[in-house]
mmCIF file of C-alpha atoms in Angstrom:
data_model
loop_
_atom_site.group_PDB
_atom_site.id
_atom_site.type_symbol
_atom_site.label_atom_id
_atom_site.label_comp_id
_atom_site.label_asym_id
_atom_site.label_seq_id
_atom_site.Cartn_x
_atom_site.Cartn_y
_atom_site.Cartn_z
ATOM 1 C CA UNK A 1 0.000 0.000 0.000
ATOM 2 C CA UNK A 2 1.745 3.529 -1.242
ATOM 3 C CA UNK A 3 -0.031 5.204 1.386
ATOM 4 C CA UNK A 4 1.907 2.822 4.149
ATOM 5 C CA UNK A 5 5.179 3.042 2.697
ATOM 6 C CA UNK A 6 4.881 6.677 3.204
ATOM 7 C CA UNK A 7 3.985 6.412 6.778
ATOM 8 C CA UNK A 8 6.488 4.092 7.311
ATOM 9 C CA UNK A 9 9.037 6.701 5.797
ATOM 10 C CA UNK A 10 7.450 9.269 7.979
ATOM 11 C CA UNK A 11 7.875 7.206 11.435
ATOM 12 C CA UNK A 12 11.224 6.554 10.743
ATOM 13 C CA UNK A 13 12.150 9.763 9.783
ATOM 14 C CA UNK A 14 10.982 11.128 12.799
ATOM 15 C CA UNK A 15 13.232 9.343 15.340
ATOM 16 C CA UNK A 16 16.365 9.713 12.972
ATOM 17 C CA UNK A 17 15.660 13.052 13.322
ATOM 18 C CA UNK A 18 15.227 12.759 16.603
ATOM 19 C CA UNK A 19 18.651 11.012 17.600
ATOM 20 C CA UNK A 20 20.402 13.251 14.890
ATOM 21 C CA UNK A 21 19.487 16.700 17.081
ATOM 22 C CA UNK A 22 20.414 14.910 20.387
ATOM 23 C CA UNK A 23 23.933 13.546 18.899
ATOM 24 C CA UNK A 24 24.039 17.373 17.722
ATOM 25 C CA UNK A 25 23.330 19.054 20.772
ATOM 26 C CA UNK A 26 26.050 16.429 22.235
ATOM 27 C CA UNK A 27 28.868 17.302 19.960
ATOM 28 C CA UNK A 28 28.449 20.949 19.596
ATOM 29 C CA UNK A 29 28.436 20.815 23.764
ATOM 30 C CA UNK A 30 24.859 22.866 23.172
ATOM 31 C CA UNK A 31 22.067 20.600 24.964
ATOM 32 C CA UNK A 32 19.514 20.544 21.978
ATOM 33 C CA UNK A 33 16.598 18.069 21.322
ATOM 34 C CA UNK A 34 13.004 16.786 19.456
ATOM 35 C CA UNK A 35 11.175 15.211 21.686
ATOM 36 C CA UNK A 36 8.879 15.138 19.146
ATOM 37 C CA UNK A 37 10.742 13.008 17.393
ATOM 38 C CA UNK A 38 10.132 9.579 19.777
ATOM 39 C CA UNK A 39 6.535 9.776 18.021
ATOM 40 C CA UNK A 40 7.713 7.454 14.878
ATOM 41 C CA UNK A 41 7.689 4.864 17.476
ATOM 42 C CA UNK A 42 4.016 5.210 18.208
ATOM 43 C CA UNK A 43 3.458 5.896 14.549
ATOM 44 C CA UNK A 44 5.311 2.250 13.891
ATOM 45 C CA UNK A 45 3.378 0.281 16.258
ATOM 46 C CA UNK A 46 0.176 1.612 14.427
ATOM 47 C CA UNK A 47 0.963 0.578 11.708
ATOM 48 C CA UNK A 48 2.619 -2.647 12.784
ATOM 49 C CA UNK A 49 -1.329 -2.915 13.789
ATOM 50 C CA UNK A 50 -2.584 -2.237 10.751
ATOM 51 C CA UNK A 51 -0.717 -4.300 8.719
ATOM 52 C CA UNK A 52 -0.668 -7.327 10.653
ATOM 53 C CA UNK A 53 -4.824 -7.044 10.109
ATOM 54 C CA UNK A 54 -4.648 -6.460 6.784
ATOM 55 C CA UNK A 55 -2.171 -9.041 5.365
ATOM 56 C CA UNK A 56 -4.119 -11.915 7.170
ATOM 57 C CA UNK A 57 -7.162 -10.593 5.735
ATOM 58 C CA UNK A 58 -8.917 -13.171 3.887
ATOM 59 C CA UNK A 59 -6.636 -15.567 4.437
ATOM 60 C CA UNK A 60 -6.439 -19.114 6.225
ATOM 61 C CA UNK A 61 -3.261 -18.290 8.391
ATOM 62 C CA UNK A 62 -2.747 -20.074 11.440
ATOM 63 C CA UNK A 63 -1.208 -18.658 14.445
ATOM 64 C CA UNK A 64 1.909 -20.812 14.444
ATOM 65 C CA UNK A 65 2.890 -20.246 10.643
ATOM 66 C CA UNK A 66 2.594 -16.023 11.592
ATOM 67 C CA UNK A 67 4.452 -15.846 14.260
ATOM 68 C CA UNK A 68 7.278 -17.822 12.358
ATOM 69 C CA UNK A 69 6.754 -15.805 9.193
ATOM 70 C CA UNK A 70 7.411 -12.777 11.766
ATOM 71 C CA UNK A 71 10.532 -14.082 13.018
ATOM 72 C CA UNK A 72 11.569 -14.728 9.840
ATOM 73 C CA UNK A 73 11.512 -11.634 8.879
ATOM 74 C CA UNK A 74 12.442 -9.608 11.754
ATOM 75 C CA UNK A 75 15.372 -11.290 13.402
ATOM 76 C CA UNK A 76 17.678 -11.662 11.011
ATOM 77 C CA UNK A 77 18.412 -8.320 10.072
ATOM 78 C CA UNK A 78 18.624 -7.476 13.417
ATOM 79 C CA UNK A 79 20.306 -10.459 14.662
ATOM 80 C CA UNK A 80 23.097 -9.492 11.940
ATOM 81 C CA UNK A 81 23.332 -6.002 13.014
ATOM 82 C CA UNK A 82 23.502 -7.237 16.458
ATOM 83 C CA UNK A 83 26.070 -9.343 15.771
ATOM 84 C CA UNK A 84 28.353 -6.573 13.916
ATOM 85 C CA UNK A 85 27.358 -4.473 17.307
ATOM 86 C CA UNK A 86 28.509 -7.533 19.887
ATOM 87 C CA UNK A 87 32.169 -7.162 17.391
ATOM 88 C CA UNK A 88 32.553 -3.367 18.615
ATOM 89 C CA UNK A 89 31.484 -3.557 21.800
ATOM 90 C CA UNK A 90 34.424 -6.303 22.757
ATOM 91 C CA UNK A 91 36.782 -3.570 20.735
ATOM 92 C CA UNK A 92 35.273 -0.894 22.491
ATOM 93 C CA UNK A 93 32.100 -0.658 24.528
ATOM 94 C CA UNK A 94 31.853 2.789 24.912
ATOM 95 C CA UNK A 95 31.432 3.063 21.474
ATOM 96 C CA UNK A 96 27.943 0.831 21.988
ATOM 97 C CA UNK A 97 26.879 2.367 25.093
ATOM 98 C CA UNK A 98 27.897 5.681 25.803
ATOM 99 C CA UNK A 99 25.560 6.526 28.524
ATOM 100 C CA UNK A 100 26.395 3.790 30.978
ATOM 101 C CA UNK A 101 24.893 1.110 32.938
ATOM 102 C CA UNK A 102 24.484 -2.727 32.132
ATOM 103 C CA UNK A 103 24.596 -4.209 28.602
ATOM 104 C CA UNK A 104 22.764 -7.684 28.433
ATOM 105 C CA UNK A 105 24.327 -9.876 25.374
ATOM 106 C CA UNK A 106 21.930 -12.409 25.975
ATOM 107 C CA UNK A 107 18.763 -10.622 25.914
ATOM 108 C CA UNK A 108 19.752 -8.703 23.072
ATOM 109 C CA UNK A 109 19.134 -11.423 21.246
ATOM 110 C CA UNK A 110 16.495 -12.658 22.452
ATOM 111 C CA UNK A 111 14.513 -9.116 22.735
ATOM 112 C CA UNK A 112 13.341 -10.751 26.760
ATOM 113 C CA UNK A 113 12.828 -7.227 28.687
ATOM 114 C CA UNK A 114 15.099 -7.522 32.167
ATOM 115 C CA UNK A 115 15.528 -3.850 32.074
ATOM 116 C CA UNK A 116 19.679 -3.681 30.983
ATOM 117 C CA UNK A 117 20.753 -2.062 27.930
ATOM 118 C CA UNK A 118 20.583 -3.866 24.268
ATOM 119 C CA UNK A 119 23.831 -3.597 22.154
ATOM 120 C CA UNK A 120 21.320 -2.350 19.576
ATOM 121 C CA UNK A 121 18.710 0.032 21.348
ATOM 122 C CA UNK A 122 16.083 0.603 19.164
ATOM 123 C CA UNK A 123 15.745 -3.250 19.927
ATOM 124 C CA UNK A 124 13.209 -2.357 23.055
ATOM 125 C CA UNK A 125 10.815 -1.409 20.530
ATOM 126 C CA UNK A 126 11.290 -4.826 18.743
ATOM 127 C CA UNK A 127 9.760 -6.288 22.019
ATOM 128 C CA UNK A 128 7.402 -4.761 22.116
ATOM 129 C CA UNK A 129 6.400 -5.887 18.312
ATOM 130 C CA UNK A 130 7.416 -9.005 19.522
ATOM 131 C CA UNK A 131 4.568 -9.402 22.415
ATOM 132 C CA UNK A 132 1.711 -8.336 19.762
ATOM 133 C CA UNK A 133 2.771 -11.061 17.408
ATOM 134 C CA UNK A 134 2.440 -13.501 19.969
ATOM 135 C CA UNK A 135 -0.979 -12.030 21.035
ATOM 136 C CA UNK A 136 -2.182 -11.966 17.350
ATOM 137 C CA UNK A 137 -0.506 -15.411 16.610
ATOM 138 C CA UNK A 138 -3.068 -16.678 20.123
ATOM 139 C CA UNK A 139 -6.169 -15.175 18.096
ATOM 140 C CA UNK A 140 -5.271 -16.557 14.936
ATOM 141 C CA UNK A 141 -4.929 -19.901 16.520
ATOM 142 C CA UNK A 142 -8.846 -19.394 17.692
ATOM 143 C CA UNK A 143 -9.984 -18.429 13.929
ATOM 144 C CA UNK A 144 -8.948 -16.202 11.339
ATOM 145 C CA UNK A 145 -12.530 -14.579 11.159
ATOM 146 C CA UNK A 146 -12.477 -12.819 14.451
ATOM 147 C CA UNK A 147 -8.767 -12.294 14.830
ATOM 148 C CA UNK A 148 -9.067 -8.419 15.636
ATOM 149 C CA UNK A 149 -12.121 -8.451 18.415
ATOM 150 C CA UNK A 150 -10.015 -10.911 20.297
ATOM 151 C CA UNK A 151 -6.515 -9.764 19.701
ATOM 152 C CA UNK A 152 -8.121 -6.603 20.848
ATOM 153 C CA UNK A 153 -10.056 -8.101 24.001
ATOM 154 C CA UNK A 154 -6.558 -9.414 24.932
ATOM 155 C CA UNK A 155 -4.486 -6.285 24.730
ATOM 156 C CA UNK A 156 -7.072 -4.463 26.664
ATOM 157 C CA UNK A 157 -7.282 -6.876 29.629
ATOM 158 C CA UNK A 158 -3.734 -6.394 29.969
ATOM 159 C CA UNK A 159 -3.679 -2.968 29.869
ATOM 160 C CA UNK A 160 -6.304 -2.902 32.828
ATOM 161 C CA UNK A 161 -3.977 -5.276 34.977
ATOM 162 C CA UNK A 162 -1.458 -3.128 34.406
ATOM 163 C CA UNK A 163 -3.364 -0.087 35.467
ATOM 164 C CA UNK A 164 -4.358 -1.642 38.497
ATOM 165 C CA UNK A 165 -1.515 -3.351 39.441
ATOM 166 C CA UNK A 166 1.274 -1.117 38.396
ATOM 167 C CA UNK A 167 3.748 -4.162 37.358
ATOM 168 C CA UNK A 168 7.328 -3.074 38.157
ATOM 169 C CA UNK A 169 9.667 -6.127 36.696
ATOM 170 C CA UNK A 170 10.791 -5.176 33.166
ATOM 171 C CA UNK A 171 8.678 -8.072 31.541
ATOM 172 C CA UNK A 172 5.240 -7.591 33.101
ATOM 173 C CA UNK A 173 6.044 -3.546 32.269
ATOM 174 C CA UNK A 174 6.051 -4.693 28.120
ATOM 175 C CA UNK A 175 3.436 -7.170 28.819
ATOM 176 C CA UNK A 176 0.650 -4.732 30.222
ATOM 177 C CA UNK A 177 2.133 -1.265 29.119
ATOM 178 C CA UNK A 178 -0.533 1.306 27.476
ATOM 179 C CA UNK A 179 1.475 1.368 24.422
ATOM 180 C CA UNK A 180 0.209 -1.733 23.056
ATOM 181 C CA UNK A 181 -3.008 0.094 22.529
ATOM 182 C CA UNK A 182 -1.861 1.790 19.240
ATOM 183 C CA UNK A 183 -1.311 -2.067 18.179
ATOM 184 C CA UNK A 184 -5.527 -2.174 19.367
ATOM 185 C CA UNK A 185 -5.617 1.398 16.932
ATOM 186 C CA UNK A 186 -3.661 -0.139 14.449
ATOM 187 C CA UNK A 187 -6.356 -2.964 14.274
ATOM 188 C CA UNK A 188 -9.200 -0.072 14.260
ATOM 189 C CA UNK A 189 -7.438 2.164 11.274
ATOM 190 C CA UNK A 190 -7.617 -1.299 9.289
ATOM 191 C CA UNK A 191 -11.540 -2.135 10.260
ATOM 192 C CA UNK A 192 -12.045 2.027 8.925
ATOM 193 C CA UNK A 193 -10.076 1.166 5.760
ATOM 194 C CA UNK A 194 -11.833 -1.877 5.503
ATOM 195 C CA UNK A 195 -15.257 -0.697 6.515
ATOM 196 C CA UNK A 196 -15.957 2.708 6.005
ATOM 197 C CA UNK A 197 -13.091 4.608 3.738
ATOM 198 C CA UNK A 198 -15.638 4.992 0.866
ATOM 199 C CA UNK A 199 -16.256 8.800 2.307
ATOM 200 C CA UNK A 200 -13.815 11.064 1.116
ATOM 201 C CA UNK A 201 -14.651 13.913 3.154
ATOM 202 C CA UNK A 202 -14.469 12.313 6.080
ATOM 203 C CA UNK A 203 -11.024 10.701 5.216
ATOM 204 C CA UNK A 204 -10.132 14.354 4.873
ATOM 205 C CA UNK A 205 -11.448 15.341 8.175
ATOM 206 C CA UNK A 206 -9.818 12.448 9.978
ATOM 207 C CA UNK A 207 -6.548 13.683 8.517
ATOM 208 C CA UNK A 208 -7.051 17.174 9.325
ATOM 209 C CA UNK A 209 -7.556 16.392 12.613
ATOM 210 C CA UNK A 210 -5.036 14.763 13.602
ATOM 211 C CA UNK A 211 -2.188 17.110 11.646
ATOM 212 C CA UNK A 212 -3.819 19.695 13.729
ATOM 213 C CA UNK A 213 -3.298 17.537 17.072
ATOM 214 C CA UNK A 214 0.261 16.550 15.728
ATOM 215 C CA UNK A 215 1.068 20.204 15.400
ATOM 216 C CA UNK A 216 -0.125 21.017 18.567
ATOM 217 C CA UNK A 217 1.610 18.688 20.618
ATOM 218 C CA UNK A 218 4.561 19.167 18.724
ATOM 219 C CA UNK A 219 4.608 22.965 19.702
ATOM 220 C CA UNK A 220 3.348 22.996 23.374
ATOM 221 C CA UNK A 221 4.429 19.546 24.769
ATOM 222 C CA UNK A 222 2.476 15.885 25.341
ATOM 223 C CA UNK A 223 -0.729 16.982 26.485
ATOM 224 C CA UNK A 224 -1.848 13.888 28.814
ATOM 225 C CA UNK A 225 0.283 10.774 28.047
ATOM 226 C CA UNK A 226 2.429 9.442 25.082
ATOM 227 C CA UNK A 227 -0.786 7.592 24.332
ATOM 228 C CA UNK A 228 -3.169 10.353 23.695
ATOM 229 C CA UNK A 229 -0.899 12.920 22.045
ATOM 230 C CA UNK A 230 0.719 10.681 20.120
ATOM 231 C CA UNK A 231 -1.191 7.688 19.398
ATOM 232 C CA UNK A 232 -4.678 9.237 18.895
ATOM 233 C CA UNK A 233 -3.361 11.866 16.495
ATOM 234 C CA UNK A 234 -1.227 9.267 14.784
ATOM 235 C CA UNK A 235 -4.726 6.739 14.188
ATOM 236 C CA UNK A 236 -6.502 9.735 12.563
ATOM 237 C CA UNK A 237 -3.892 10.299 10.190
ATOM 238 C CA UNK A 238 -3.447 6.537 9.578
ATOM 239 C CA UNK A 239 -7.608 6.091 8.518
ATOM 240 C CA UNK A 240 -7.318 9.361 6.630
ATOM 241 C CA UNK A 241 -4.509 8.325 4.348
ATOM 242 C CA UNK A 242 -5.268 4.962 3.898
ATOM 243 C CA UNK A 243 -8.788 5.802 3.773
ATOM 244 C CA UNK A 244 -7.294 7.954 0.393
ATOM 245 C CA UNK A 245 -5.434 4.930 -0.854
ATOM 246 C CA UNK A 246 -6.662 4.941 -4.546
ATOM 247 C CA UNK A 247 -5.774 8.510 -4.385
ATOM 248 C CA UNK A 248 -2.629 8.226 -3.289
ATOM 249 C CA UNK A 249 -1.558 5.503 -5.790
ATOM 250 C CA UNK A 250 -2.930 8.061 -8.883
ATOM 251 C CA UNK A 251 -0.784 10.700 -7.227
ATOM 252 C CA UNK A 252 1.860 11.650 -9.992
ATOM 253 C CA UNK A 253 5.657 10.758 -9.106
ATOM 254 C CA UNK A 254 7.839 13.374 -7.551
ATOM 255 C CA UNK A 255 11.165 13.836 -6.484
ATOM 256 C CA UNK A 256 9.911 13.829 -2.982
ATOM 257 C CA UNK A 257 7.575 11.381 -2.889
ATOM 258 C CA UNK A 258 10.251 8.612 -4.986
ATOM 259 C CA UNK A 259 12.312 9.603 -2.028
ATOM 260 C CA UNK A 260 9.868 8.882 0.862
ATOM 261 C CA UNK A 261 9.270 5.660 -0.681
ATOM 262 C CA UNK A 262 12.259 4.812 -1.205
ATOM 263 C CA UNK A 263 12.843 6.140 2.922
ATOM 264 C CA UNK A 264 9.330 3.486 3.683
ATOM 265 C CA UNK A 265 10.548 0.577 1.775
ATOM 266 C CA UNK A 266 14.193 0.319 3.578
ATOM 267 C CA UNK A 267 12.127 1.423 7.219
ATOM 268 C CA UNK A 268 13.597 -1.480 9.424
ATOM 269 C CA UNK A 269 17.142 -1.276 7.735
ATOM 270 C CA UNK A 270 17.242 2.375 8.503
ATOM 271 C CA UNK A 271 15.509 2.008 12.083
ATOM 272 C CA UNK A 272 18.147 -0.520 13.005
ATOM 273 C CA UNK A 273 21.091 0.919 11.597
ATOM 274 C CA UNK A 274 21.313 4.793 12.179
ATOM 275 C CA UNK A 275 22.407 5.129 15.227
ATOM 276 C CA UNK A 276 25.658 3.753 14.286
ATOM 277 C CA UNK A 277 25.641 5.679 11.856
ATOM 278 C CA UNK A 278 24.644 9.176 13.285
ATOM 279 C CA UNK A 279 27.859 7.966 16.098
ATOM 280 C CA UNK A 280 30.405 7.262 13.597
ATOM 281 C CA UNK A 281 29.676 10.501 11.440
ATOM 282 C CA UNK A 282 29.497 12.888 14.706
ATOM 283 C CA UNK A 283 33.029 11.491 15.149
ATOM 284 C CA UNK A 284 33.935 11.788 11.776
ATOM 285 C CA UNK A 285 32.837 15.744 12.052
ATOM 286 C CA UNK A 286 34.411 16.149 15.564
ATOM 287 C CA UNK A 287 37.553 15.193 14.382
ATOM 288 C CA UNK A 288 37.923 16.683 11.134
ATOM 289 C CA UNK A 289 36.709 19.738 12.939
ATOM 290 C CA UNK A 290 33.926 20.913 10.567
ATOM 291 C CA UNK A 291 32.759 23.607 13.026
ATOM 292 C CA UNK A 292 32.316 25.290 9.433
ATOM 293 C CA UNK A 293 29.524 22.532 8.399
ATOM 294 C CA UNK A 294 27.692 23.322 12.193
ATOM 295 C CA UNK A 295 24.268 24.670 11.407
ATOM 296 C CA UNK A 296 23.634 21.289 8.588
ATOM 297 C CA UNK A 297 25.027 18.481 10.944
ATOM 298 C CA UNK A 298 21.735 18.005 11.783
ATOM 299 C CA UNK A 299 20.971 17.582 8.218
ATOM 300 C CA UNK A 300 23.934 15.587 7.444
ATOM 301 C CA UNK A 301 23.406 12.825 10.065
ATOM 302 C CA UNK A 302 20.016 12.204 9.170
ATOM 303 C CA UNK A 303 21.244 11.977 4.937
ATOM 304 C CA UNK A 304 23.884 9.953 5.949
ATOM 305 C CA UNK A 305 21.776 7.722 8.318
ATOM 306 C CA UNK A 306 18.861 7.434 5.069
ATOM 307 C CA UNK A 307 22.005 6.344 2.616
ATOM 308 C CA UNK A 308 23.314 3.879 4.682
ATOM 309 C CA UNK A 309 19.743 2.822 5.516
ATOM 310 C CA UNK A 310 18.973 2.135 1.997
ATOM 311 C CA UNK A 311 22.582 0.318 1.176
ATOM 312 C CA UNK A 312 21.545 -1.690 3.656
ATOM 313 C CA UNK A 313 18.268 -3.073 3.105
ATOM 314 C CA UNK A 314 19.327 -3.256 -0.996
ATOM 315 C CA UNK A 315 22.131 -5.152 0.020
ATOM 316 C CA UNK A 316 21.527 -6.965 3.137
ATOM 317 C CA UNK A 317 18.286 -6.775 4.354
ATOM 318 C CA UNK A 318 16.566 -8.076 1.084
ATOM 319 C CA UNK A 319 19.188 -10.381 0.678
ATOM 320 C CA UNK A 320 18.159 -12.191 4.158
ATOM 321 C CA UNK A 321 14.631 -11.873 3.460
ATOM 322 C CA UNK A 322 14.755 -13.698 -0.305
ATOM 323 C CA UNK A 323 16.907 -16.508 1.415
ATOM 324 C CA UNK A 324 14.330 -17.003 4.462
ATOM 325 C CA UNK A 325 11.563 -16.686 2.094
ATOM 326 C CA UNK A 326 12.897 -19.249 -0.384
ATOM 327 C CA UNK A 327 13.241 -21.330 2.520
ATOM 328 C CA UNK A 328 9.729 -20.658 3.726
ATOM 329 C CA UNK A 329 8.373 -21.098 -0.028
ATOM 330 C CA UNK A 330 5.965 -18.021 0.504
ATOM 331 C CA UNK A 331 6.416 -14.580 0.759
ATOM 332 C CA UNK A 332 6.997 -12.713 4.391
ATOM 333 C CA UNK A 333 3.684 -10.085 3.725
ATOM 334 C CA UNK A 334 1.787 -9.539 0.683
ATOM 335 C CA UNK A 335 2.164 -6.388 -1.096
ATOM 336 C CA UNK A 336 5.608 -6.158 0.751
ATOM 337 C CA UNK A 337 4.158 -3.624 3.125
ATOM 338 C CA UNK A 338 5.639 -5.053 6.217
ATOM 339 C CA UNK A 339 6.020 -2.792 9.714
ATOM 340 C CA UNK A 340 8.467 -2.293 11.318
ATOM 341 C CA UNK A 341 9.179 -3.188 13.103
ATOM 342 C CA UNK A 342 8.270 -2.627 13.478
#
């Protein structure tokens, strides 16, 4: 779906940008950042939601055969990367973790929340993605027909445990977090698309909407919770755009929009792989003091970070996914729209 891949581009955009201002701030000794930034994370687990409904749509898929199709094509990109990352940090593991505290090999690999450090850290969000595949995988196991009302039943009885009981050990914190609710409006933006899209206007209002929310939080501050300034918004832009999808595909082919595909299509690679890459250009421009170059570093972290992104999913993270899909003899997602990681 175009209008996904340019989502997906967006999210991930939005916390390169984000890291990119922090490493900034960090090298030019100025404390600068975007919170606004984190938001691609809520805006991947949305559609991480959405997609997962939409590619078992009509489709006899049983639970165990999704969860392994997810594995398949999540870990071994990131495995690989964290493998190249477990290489530097016996060199050097400053150079891996840089703000300190405990770095678990083990559960880097295996994405198990204790609460330590990941030699990859984007990988907390991975189990997060993780936990929703399992829940999904459980509802496809009990019938493909009514896979969203009970995927959904199940993340919101863990969400009230863990409002009630306030869960403190790393695990049960991922198992019954609020966040897993923009999986649940994931599910809902596909059920709109599905259901009710037809109406252009109100595709166009639902957009609206939640631009103007985006905006607004983005200039004063989370209003409640990550949840509602983030996640709400972030749903009524999902149902507007895909709600526009045969619009968006007769859109005519720009510059920009070639380049936000291209940014949506090599998501994960990108997602996984820039903040090495943000760290080893900040060096690079510390070093070769290019105070000159100071007001684009910004801008040149995040190009470099999209370059490399794209080098590596052309060249490695396609690569891994034809092999484990050759070995699957089926394809990973229809219509290649996978999330992110998720």
């Amino acid at each position: 779906m175009t209008s996904v891949q340019y989502l997906r581009g967006v999210a991930a955009l939005l916390v390169v940008v984000y890291h990119a201002v922090y490493k900034h701030g960090q090298i030019s000794g100025i404390s600068s950042s975007w919170s606004f930034g984190q938001s691609g994370v809520d805006l991947f687990f949305i559609i991480s939601g959405f997609i997962m409904s939409y590619t078992t749509d009509r489709r006899a898929v049983g639970g165990v055969a999704f969860f392994k199709a997810r594995m398949a094509r999540i870990l071994p990109l990131y495995w690989s990367l964290s493998i190249a990352a477990f290489l530097v940090f016996l060199v050097s593991p400053r150079l891996i973790n840089r703000s300190g505290g405990t770095t678990t090999i083990l559960h880097s690999f295996t994405l198990f929340p204790v609460g330590d450090k990941l030699l990859i850290q984007n990988g907390w969000t991975l189990s997060f993605e993780f936990w929703f595949y399992i829940i999904f995988a459980a509802a496809l196991a009990m019938g493909t027909s009514h896979r969203i009302p009970k995927a959904s039943a199940i993340l919101l009885v863990l969400f009230v445990i863990g409002y009630v009981f306030t869960p403190t050990r790393p695990a049960l914190e991922v198992a019954t977090n609020p966040l897993l609710l923009e999986f649940f409006m994931g599910m809902i933006a596909f059920l709109y698309f599905k259901n009710i899209r037809q109406k252009v206007v109100v595709n166009v209002i639902l957009l609206f909407t939640g631009l103007v929310s985006l905006v607004y939080v983005g200039t004063h501050g989370i209003v409640e919770n990550q949840l509602v300034s983030y996640g709400v918004p972030f749903m009524l832009v999902v149902c507007g755009l895909v709600g526009m999808e045969s619009l968006m595909n007769r859109l005519p082919t720009m510059f920009l929009t070639r380049i936000l595909r291209a940014i949506g299509d090599s998501s994960y690679s990108l997602y996984l792989i820039h903040p090495f890459v943000i760290s080893v250009v900040a060096i690079v421009v510390v070093k070769a003091r290019l105070a000159v170059l100071d007001p684009f570093t910004t801008l040149i972290l995040v190009v470099s970070s999209c370059v490399v992104g794209y080098i590596c999913y052309l060249f490695i993270e396609c690569k891994l996914n034809a092999l484990f899909r050759a070995r699957r003899h089926g394809p990973a997602s229809p219509d290649g729209t996978h999330a992110l990681p998720q």
